[in-house]
mmCIF file of C-alpha atoms and ligand atoms in Angstrom:
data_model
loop_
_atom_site.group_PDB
_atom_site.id
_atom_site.type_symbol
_atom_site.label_atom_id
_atom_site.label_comp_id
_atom_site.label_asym_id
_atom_site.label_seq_id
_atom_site.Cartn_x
_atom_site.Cartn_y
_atom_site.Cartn_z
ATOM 1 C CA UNK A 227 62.921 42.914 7.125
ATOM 2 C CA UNK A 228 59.625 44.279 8.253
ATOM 3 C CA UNK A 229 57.626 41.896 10.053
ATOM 4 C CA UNK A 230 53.947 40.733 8.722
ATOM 5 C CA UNK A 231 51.325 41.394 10.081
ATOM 6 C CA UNK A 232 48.281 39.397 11.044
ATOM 7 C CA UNK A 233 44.761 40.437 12.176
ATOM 8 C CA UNK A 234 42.032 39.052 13.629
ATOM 9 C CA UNK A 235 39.300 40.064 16.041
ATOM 10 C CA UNK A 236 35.557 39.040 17.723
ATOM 11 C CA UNK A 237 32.161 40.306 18.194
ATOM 12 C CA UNK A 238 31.257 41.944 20.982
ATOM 13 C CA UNK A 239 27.988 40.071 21.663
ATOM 14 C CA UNK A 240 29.051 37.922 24.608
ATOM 15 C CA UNK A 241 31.963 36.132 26.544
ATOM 16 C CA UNK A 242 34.568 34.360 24.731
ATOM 17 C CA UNK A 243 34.136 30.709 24.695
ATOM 18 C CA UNK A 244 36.763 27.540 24.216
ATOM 19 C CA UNK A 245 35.427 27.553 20.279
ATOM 20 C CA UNK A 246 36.760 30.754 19.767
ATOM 21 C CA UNK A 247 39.598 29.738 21.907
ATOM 22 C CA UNK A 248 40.557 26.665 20.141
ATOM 23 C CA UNK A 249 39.315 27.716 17.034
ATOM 24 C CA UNK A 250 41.434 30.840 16.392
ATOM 25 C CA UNK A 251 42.834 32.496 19.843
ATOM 26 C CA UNK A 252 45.142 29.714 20.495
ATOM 27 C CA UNK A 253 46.876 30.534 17.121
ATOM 28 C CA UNK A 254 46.609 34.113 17.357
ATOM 29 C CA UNK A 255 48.677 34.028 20.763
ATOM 30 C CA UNK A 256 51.049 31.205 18.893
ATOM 31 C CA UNK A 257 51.823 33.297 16.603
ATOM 32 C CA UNK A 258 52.186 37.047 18.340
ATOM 33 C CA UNK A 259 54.282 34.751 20.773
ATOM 34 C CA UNK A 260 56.969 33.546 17.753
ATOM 35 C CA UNK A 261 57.759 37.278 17.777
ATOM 36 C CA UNK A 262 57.580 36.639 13.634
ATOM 37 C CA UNK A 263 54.748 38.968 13.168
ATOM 38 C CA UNK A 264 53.117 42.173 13.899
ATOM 39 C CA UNK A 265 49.703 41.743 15.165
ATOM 40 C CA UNK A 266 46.743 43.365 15.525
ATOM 41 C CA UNK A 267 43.322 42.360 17.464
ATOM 42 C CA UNK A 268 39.855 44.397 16.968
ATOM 43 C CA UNK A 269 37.152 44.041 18.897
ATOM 44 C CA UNK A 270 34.207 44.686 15.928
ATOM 45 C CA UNK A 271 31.580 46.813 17.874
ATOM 46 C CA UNK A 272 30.212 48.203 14.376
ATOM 47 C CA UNK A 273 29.552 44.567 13.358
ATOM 48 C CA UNK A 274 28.609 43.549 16.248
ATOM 49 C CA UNK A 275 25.826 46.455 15.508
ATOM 50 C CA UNK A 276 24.923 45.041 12.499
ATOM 51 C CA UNK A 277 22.622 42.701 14.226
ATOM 52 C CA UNK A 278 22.280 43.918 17.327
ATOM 53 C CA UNK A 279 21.727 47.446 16.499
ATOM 54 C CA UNK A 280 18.095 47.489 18.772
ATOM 55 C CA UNK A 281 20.746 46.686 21.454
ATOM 56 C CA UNK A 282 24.048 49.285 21.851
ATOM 57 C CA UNK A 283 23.881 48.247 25.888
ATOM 58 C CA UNK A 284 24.775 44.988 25.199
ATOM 59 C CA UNK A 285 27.796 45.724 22.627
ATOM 60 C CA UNK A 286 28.862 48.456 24.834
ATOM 61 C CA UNK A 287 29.004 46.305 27.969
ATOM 62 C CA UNK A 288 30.887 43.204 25.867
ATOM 63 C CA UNK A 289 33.599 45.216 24.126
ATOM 64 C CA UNK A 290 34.964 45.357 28.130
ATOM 65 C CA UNK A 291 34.492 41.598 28.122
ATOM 66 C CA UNK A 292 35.841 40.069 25.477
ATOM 67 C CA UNK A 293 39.132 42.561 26.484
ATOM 68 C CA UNK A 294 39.138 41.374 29.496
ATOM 69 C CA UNK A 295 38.805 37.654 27.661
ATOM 70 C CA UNK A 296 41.649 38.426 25.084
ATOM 71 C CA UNK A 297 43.836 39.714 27.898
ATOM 72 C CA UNK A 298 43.240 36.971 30.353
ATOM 73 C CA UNK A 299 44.397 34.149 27.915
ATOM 74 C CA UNK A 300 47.495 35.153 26.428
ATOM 75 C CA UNK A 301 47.372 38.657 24.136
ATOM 76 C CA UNK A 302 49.675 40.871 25.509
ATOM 77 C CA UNK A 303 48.984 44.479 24.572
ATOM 78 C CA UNK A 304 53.346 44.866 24.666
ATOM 79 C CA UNK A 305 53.203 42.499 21.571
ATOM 80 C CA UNK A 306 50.136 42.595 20.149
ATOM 81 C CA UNK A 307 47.847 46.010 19.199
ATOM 82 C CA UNK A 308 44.024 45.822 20.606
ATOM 83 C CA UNK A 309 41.643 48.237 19.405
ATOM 84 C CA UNK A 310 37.840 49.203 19.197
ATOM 85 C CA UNK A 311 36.564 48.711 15.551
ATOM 86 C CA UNK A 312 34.469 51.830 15.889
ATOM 87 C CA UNK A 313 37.198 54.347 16.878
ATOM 88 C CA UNK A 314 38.700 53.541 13.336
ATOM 89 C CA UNK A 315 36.848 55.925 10.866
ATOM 90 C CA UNK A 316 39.054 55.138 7.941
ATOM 91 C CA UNK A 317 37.561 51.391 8.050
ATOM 92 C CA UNK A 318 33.876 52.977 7.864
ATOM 93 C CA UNK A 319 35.347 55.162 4.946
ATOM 94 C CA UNK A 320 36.863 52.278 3.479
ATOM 95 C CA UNK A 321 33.445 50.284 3.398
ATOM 96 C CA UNK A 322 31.748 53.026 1.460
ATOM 97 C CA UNK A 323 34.790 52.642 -1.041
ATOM 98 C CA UNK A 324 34.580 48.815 -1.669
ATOM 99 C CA UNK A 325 30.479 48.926 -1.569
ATOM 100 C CA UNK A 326 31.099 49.711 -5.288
ATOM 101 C CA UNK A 327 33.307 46.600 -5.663
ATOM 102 C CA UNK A 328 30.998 44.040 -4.946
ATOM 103 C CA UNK A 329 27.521 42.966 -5.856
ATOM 104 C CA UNK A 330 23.881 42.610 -3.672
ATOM 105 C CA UNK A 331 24.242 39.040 -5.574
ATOM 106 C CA UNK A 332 27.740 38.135 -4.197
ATOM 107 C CA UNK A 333 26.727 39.218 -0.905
ATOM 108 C CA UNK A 334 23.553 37.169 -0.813
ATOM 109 C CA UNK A 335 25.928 34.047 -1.588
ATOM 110 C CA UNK A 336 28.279 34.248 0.702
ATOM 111 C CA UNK A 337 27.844 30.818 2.994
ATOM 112 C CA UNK A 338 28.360 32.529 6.144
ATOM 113 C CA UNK A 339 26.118 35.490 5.912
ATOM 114 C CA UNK A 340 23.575 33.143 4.377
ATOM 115 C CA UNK A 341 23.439 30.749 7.532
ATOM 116 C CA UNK A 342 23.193 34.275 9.688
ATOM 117 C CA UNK A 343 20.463 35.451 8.229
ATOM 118 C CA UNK A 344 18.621 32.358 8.477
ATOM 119 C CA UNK A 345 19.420 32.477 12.079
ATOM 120 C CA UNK A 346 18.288 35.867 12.215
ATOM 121 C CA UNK A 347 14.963 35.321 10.890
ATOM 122 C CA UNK A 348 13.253 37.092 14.147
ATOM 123 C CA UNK A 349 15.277 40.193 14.209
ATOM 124 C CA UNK A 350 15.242 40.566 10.152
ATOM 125 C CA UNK A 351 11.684 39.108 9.327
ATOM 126 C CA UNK A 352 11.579 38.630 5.724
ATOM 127 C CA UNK A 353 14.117 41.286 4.722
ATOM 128 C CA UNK A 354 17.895 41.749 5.844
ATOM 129 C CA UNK A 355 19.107 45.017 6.771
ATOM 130 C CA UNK A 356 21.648 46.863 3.971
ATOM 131 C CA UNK A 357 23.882 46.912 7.036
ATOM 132 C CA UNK A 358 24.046 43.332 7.948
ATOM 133 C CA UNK A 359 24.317 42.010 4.523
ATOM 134 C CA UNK A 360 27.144 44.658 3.439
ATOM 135 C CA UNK A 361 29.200 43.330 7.153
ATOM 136 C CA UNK A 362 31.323 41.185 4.771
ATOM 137 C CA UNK A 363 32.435 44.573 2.965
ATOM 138 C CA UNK A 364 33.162 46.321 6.343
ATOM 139 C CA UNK A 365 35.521 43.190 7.460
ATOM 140 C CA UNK A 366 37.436 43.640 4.257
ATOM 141 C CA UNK A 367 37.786 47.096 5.455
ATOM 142 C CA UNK A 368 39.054 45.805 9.283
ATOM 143 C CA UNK A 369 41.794 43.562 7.007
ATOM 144 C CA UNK A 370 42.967 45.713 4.089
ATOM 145 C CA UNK A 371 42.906 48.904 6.734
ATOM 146 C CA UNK A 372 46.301 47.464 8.219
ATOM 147 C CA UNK A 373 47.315 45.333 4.816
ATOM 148 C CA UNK A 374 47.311 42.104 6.657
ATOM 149 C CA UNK A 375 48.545 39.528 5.131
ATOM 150 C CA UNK A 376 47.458 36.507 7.806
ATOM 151 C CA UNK A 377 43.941 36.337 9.292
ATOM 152 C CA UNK A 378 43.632 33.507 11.889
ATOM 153 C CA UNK A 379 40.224 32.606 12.435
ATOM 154 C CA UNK A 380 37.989 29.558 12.701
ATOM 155 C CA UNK A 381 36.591 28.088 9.813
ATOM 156 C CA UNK A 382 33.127 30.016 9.827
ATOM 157 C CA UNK A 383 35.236 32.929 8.676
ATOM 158 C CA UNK A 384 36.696 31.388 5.608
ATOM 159 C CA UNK A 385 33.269 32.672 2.719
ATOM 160 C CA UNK A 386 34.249 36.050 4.419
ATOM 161 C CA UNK A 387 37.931 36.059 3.947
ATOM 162 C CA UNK A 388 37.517 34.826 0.415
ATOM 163 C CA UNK A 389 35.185 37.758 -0.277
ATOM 164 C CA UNK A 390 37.593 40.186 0.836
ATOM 165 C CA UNK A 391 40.324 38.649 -1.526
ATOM 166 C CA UNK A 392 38.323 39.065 -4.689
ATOM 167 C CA UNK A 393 37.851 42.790 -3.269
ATOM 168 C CA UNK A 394 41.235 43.108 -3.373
ATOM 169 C CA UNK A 395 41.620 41.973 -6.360
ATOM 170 C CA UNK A 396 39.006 43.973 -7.866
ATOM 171 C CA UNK A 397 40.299 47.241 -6.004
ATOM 172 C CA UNK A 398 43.701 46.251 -7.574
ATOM 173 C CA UNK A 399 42.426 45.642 -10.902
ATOM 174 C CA UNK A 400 40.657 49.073 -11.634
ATOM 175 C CA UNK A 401 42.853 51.416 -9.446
ATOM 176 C CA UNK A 402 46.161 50.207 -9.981
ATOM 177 C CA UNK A 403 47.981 47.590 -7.401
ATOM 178 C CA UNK A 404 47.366 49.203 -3.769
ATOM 179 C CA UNK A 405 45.585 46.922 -1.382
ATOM 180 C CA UNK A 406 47.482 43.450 -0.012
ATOM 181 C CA UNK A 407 45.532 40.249 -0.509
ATOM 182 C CA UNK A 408 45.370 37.974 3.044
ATOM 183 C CA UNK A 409 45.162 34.297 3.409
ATOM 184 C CA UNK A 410 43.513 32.643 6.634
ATOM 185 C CA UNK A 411 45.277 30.683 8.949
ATOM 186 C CA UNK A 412 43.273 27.512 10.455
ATOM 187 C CA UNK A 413 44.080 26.068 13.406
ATOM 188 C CA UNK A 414 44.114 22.117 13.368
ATOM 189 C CA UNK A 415 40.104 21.898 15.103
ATOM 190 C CA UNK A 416 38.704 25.027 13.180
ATOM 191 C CA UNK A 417 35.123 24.361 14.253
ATOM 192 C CA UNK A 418 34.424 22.628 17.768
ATOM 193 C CA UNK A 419 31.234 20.618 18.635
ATOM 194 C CA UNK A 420 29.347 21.431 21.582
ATOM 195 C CA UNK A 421 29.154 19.426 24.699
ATOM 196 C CA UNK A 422 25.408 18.501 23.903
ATOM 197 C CA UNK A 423 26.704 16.840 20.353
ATOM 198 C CA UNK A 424 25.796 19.874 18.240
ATOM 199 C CA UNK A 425 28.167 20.422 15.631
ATOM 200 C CA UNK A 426 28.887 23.676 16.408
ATOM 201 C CA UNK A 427 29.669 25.673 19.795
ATOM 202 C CA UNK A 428 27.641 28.755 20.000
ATOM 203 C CA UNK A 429 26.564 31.259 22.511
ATOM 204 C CA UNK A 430 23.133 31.236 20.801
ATOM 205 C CA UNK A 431 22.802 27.433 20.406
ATOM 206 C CA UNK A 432 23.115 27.490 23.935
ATOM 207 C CA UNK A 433 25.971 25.041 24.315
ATOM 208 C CA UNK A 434 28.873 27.003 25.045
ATOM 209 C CA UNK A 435 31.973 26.143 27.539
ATOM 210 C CA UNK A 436 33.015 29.844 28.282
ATOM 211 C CA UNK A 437 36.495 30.624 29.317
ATOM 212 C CA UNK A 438 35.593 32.538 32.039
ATOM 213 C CA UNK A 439 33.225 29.512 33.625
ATOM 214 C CA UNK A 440 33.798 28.648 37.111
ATOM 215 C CA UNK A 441 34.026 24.799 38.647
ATOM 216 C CA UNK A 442 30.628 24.686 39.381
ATOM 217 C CA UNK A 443 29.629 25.791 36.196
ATOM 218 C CA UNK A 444 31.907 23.304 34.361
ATOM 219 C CA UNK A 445 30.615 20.732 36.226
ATOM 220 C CA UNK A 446 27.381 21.105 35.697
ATOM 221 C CA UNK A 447 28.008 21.043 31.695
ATOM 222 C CA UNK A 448 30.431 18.554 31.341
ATOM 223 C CA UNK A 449 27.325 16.105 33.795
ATOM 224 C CA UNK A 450 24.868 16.864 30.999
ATOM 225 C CA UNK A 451 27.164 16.038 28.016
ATOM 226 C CA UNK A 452 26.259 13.487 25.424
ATOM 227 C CA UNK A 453 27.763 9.989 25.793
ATOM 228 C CA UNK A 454 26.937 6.707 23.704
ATOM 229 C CA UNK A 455 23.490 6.514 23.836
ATOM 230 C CA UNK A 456 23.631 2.569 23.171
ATOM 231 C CA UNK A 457 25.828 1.913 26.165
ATOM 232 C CA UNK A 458 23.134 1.456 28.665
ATOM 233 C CA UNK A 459 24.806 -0.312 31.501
ATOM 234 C CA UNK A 460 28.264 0.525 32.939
ATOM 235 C CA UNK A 461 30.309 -2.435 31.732
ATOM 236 C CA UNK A 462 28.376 -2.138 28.634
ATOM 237 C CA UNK A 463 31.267 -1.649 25.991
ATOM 238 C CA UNK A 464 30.791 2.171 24.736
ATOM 239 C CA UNK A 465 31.847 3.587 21.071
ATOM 240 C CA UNK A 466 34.140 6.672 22.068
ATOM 241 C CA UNK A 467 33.499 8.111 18.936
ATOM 242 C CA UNK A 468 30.046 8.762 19.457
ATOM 243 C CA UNK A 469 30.925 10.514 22.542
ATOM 244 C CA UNK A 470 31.544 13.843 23.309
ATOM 245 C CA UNK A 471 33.243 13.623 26.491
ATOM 246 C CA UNK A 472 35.718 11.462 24.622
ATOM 247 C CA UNK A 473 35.708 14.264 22.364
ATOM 248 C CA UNK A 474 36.732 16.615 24.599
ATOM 249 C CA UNK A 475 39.010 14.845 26.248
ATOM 250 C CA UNK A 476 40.855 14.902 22.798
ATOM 251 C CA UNK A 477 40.931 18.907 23.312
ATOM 252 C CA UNK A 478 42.003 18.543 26.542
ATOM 253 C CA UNK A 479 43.717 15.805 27.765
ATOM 254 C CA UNK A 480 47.453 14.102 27.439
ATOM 255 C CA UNK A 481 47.834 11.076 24.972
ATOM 256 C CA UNK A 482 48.012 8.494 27.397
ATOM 257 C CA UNK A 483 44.842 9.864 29.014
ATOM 258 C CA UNK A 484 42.930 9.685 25.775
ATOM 259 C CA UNK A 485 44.242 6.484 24.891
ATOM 260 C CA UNK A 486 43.079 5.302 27.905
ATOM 261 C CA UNK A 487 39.629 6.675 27.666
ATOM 262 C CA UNK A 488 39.431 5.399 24.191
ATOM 263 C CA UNK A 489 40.215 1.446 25.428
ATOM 264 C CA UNK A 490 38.310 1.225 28.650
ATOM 265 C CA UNK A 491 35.843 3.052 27.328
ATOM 266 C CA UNK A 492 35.457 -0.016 24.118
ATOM 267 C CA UNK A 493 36.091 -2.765 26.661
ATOM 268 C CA UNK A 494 33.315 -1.295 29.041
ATOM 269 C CA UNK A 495 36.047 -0.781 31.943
ATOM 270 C CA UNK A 496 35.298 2.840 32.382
ATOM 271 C CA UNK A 497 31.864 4.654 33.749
ATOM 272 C CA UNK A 498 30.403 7.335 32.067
ATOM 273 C CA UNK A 499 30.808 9.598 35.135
ATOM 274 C CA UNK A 500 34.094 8.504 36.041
ATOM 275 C CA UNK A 501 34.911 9.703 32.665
ATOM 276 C CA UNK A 502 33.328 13.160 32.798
ATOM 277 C CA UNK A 503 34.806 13.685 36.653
ATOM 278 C CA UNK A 504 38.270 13.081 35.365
ATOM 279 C CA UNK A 505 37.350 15.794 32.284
ATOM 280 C CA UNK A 506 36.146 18.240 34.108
ATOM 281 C CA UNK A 507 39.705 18.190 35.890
ATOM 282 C CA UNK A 508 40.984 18.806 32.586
ATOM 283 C CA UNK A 509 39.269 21.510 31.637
ATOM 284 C CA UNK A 510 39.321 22.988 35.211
ATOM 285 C CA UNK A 511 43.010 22.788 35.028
ATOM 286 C CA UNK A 512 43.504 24.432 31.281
ATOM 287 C CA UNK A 513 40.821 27.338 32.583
ATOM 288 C CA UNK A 514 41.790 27.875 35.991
ATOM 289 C CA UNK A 515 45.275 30.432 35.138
ATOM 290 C CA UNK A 516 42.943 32.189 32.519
ATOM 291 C CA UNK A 517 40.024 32.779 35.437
ATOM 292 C CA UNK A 518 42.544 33.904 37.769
ATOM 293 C CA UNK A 519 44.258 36.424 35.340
ATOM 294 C CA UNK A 520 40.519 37.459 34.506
ATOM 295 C CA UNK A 521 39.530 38.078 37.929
ATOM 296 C CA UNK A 522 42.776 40.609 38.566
ATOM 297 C CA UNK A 523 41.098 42.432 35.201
ATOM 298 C CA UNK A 524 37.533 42.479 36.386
ATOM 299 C CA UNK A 525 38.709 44.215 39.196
ATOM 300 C CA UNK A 526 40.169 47.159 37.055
ATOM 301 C CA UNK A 527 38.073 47.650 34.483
ATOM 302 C CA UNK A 528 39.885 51.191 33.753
ATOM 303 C CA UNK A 529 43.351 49.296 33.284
ATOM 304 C CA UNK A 530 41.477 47.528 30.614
ATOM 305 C CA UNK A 531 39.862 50.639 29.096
ATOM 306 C CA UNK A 532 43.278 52.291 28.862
ATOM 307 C CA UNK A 533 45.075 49.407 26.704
ATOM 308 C CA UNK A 534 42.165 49.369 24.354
ATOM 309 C CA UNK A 535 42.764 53.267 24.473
ATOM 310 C CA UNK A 536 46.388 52.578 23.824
ATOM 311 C CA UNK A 537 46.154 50.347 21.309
ATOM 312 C CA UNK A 538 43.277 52.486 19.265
ATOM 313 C CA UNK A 539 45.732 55.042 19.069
ATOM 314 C CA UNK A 540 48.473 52.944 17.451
ATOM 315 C CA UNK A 541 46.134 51.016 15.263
ATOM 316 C CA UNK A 542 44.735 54.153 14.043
ATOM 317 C CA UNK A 543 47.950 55.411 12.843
ATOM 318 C CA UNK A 544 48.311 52.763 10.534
ATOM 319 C CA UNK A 545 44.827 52.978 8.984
ATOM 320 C CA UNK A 546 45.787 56.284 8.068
ATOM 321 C CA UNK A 547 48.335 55.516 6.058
ATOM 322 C CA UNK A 548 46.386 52.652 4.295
ATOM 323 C CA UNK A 549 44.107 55.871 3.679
ATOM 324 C CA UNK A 550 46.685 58.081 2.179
ATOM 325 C CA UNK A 551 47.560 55.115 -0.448
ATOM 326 C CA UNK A 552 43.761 54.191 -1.329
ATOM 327 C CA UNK A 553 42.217 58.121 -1.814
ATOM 328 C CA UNK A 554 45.864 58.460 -4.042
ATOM 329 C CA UNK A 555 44.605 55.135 -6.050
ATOM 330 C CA UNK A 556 41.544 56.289 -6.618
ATOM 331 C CA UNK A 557 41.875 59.968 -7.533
ATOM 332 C CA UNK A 558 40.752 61.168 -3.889
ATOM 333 C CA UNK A 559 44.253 62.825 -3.122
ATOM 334 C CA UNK A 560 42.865 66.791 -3.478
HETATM 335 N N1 LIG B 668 33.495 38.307 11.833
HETATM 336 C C1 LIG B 668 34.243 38.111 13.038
HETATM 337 C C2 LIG B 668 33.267 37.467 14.070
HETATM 338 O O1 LIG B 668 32.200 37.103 13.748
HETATM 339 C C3 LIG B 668 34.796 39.373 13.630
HETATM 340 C C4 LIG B 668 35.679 40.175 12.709
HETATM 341 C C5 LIG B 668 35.439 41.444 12.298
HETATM 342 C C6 LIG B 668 36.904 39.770 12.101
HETATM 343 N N2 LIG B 668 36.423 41.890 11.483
HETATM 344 C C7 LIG B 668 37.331 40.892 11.352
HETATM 345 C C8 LIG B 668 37.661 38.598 12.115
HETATM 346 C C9 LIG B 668 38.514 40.847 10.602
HETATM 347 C C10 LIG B 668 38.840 38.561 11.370
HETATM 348 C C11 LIG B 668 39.257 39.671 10.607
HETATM 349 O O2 LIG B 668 33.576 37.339 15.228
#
């Protein structure tokens, strides 16, 4: 039986960081691990574009990091195929294709792009590019390109997986059944809070644990996280669940270790920076493999060039196909 295949991917726009890690590249190296599925990973340089096309150094210079990210913590390019978006020109075809499939109206609804642009307001002033507010239609390009069935992402994603189904569905509707329809996978903490209490981990927001942080750099973040702000003195008792070292220790830690954090914490047994000293061991231990393995990348940077080479040329292979079946759909097969 043939295997099915899952897809997922990342911006180019910075470093990797535990949301992303927790939120969706955990599962994606879960599941190319089981050896159940066929799986592909893009790094999406065109959207990445889409709002930072006044800035093609920056994309340039990150598709090389977030490689060096993906291959650092777990995706193996013998399992798994890695490939620059860009180098696909069937998924820009695609997106001119599936324009026609979906209104400006839709697209202005969609949750996620909806919070981006408000984000956005100083690159986009009062009115969003064509580009940026079509990026949903180009990811249902990335997805249908390689009729994946499984997309395992954080829960941000979801309005734009959703949009992509009813593209399907649309596609299949008027040109006869072609294109499969995907479901997201979730992992079990979808969206992860920042250290500073925020309810979201961003590189923008400014709160962001990156996987590639050193000691001194954990250390310094974990120090400034947001405890209980009630519990004054040490043997004050503290509410864990107001905490966010607490909070993390849930990511990181054993049972026993949260449990204990949990009832010292309530009975005021525990200090505050006892707490965070003993997390940032945790997280020093969970990053330090991943920082060594990225170190031995950093230092070949061509190595890394020629598996995303590698892996374009395989993925590519397979949007063409797609491309045979779609044109034949829709009357394109001259
Ligand atoms: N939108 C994703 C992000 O913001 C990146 C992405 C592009 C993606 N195409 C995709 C994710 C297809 C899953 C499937 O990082």
């Amino acid at each position: 039986m043939e295997k099915k295949r899952f897809l997922s991917g990342d911006r180019p726009t910075g470093r990797l960081h535990i949301g992303h890690y927790i939120g969706s590249l955990q599962n994606r190296i879960k599941m190319q691990n089981s050896g159940e599925y066929e799986p592909y990973i893009l790094i999406a340089d065109v959207q990445a574009l889409t709002d930072n096309f006044n800035n093609p150094e920056k994309v340039r210079k990150n598709v090389l990091e977030v490689a060096m990210d993906y291959l650092s913590c777990g995706i193996d390019p013998n399992k798994s195929t890695i490939y620059i978006q860009s180098l696909i020109p069937e998924v820009a075809e695609l997106t001119v294709f599936y324009s026609n499939l979906v209104t400006i109206a839709r697209l202005e609804r969609n949750p996620t792009v909806k919070t981006e642009i408000a984000q956005k307001r100083e690159l986009f002033g009062e009115s969003v590019t064509y580009g940026f507010l079509g990026y949903p239609v180009s990811q249902a390009a990335d997805i249908t390109a390689f009729e994946a069935e499984l997309i395992p992402v954080g829960e941000d994603q979801l309005p734009l997986i959703e949009q992509c189904r009813e593209i399907v569905r649309k596609f299949n509707s008027i040109y006869g059944e072609t294109l499969v329809e995907p479901k997201a996978v979730l992992s079990k903490s979808p969206r992860i809070k920042g250290l500073d209490g925020n309810v979201k981990m961003g590189k923008s927001l400014g709160n962001a644990l990156y996987l590639s942080d050193d000691l001194d750099t954990i250390k310094e973040k974990v120090m400034g996280a947001v405890t209980d702000p009630e519990r004054i003195k040490k043997d004050d008792p503290g509410n864990p669940d107001v905490c966010m070292v607490y909070y993390y220790h849930k990511l990181f830690s054993n049972e026993d270790t949260c449990r204990n954090v949990c009832e010292e914490c309530k009975a005021g047994k525990r200090g505050c920076v006892a707490c965070k000293k003993q997390l940032i061991e945790e997280i020093n231990s969970a990053l330090s493999p991943i920082r060594e393995k990225r170190h031995y990348y950093e230092e070949r940077p061509k190595e890394v060039m020629d598996i995303l080479m590698a892996g374009t040329e395989n993925a590519r292979k397979v949007a063409k196909q797609t491309m045979v079946k779609v044109k034949k759909a829709m009357k394109l097969d001259y």
